[in-house]
């Protein structure tokens, strides 16, 4: 999974209508703006530390960063922009939308200053391992192609995701700050096979065309939260994306954009529906935040 995704992301921009999948920031500017508003609010309540930086994990085309930074800049935030991205293709895209960013290969390379972190659909792309009982499920070569070597009730674990969450938490605990994590997944650890391959906006067979389709699995937010807590961070409740965006005021933001751009009303209404409706992205996608003890609980997570 790791090798397939490294190759997959290094060799293409998979996002958008002509690609394989569409993410929340690519649906509407409102998504990134509300992430930026939540970060700006926490930064303000933390005393507006001047040395704080905006950091993003797996920034795709840089759309979320551009939208979030517009709001952060308007709030007076003047800090640097640090992007954790391994794909050269996507780094080039990001540099078009986020001039003057500083790139890193890993979370460990982020500067030791207060961090305002966003990570949308980053963790799902990190590799998982599947187990049937005590045995790890592996891929074997069979007649006609690749096949899984065993069947049964599957339990998924992701040391790579746990380590990324712990690394992020360590950095936030050490220097202050917060992280907003958005992804599809479940609030509680549970058995089940959630490995999936997506190509051209469709689910496709997993063991075909290695490296040519997006290979992901649902994120276990309980496991991420546990890894971050063990590393010393404060971890919020998990909130479904629809509730989180509504609490942050997506309705008011859509209304303001509609007033300024009456011709965009149908597009704005569809975007809110896609992002928030429980049958679309509103319920499957979850939001969780990490923060240091001296930073506030971020907006949108209060019960
Ligand atoms: N956040 C963007 C893109 C999500 S796709 C959006 O919402 O549109 C996943 C992103 O994570 C891509 O930018 C991909 O290149 C990056 N990525 C995947 N594995 C990574 C890794 N191990 N380290 C850093 N970035 C990674």
Coordinates of C-alpha atoms in Angstrom, one line a residue, residues 38-173:
X38 CA -11.1 27.8 13.3
X39 CA -7.3 28.1 13.3
X40 CA -7.5 31.9 13.4
X41 CA -9.8 31.8 16.4
X42 CA -7.6 29.5 18.4
X43 CA -4.5 31.5 17.5
X44 CA -6.2 34.6 18.7
X45 CA -7.3 33.0 22.0
X46 CA -3.8 31.7 22.5
X47 CA -2.5 35.3 22.5
X48 CA -1.6 35.7 18.8
X49 CA 2.0 34.3 19.0
X50 CA 3.9 36.0 16.2
X51 CA 6.3 33.0 15.7
X52 CA 3.4 30.6 14.9
X53 CA 3.3 29.0 11.4
X54 CA 0.6 27.5 9.3
X55 CA 1.4 23.9 8.5
X56 CA -0.5 21.4 6.3
X57 CA -0.1 17.6 5.8
X58 CA -0.7 16.3 2.3
X59 CA -1.9 19.6 0.8
X60 CA -3.0 18.2 -2.6
X61 CA -3.4 21.2 -5.0
X62 CA -2.9 23.7 -2.2
X63 CA -6.5 24.8 -2.4
X64 CA -7.2 24.3 1.3
X65 CA -4.1 26.2 2.2
X66 CA -4.9 29.1 -0.1
X67 CA -8.5 29.4 1.3
X68 CA -7.5 29.0 4.9
X69 CA -4.6 31.5 4.6
X70 CA -6.9 34.2 3.1
X71 CA -8.9 34.1 6.4
X72 CA -5.8 33.8 8.6
X73 CA -4.1 36.8 6.9
X74 CA -7.3 38.8 7.3
X75 CA -7.2 38.0 11.0
X76 CA -3.7 39.4 11.2
X77 CA -1.7 36.2 11.1
X78 CA 1.6 36.8 9.3
X79 CA 3.4 33.5 9.9
X80 CA 5.2 31.2 7.5
X81 CA 3.6 28.4 5.6
X82 CA 5.1 24.9 5.9
X83 CA 3.8 22.0 3.8
X84 CA 4.5 18.3 4.4
X85 CA 4.3 16.7 1.0
X86 CA 6.3 13.9 -0.6
X87 CA 4.9 14.2 -4.2
X88 CA 7.0 16.3 -6.6
X89 CA 4.0 16.7 -8.9
X90 CA 1.8 18.0 -6.1
X91 CA 4.5 20.2 -4.7
X92 CA 4.6 22.0 -8.1
X93 CA 0.8 22.4 -8.0
X94 CA 1.0 23.8 -4.4
X95 CA 3.7 26.3 -5.3
X96 CA 1.2 27.9 -7.8
X97 CA -1.4 28.5 -5.2
X98 CA 0.8 29.0 -2.1
X99 CA 3.8 31.1 -3.1
X100 CA 6.7 31.2 -0.6
X101 CA 5.8 28.0 1.1
X102 CA 8.5 25.8 2.7
X103 CA 8.2 22.1 1.9
X104 CA 9.1 19.1 4.1
X105 CA 9.1 15.3 3.7
X106 CA 7.9 14.5 7.1
X107 CA 6.2 15.9 10.2
X108 CA 9.5 15.7 12.2
X109 CA 11.0 18.4 9.9
X110 CA 8.4 21.0 10.9
X111 CA 9.9 24.0 12.8
X112 CA 9.8 24.0 16.6
X113 CA 7.3 26.8 17.0
X114 CA 3.6 27.0 17.7
X115 CA 1.8 25.2 14.8
X116 CA -1.6 25.8 13.2
X117 CA -2.1 22.5 11.4
X118 CA -4.7 21.3 8.8
X119 CA -4.8 17.7 7.5
X120 CA -7.7 16.8 5.1
X121 CA -7.7 13.3 3.6
X122 CA -4.0 12.8 4.6
X123 CA -4.3 10.0 7.1
X124 CA -6.4 7.8 4.9
X125 CA -3.6 7.7 2.3
X126 CA -1.0 6.3 4.9
X127 CA -0.7 2.5 4.8
X128 CA -2.5 0.0 6.9
X129 CA -2.0 -3.7 7.9
X130 CA -4.9 -6.2 8.0
X131 CA -5.0 -9.1 10.4
X132 CA -7.2 -12.2 10.4
X133 CA -6.9 -13.5 14.0
X134 CA -3.2 -13.4 14.9
X135 CA -2.1 -13.7 11.3
X136 CA -1.3 -10.7 9.0
X137 CA -3.2 -10.8 5.7
X138 CA -0.8 -10.7 2.8
X139 CA -1.0 -10.4 -0.9
X140 CA 0.2 -13.4 -2.9
X141 CA 0.7 -14.2 -6.6
X142 CA -2.1 -16.5 -7.8
X143 CA -3.3 -17.8 -11.1
X144 CA -4.6 -14.8 -13.0
X145 CA -3.0 -12.1 -10.8
X146 CA -2.7 -11.0 -7.2
X147 CA -4.9 -12.4 -4.4
X148 CA -5.2 -12.1 -0.6
X149 CA -3.7 -15.1 1.2
X150 CA -6.5 -15.5 3.8
X151 CA -10.1 -14.6 4.5
X152 CA -12.0 -14.1 7.8
X153 CA -12.9 -11.3 10.1
X154 CA -10.4 -8.5 9.5
X155 CA -8.9 -6.2 12.0
X156 CA -7.1 -3.2 10.6
X157 CA -4.1 -1.5 12.2
X158 CA -2.0 1.4 11.0
X159 CA 1.4 1.9 12.6
X160 CA 2.1 4.6 10.0
X161 CA -1.0 6.6 11.0
X162 CA -0.4 6.1 14.7
X163 CA 3.2 7.3 14.3
X164 CA 2.2 10.3 12.3
X165 CA -0.4 11.3 14.9
X166 CA 2.1 10.8 17.7
X167 CA 4.8 12.9 15.8
X168 CA 2.2 15.7 15.3
X169 CA 1.2 15.5 18.9
X170 CA 4.8 15.6 20.2
X171 CA 5.4 18.7 18.2
X172 CA 2.3 20.5 19.4
X173 CA 2.9 19.6 23.0

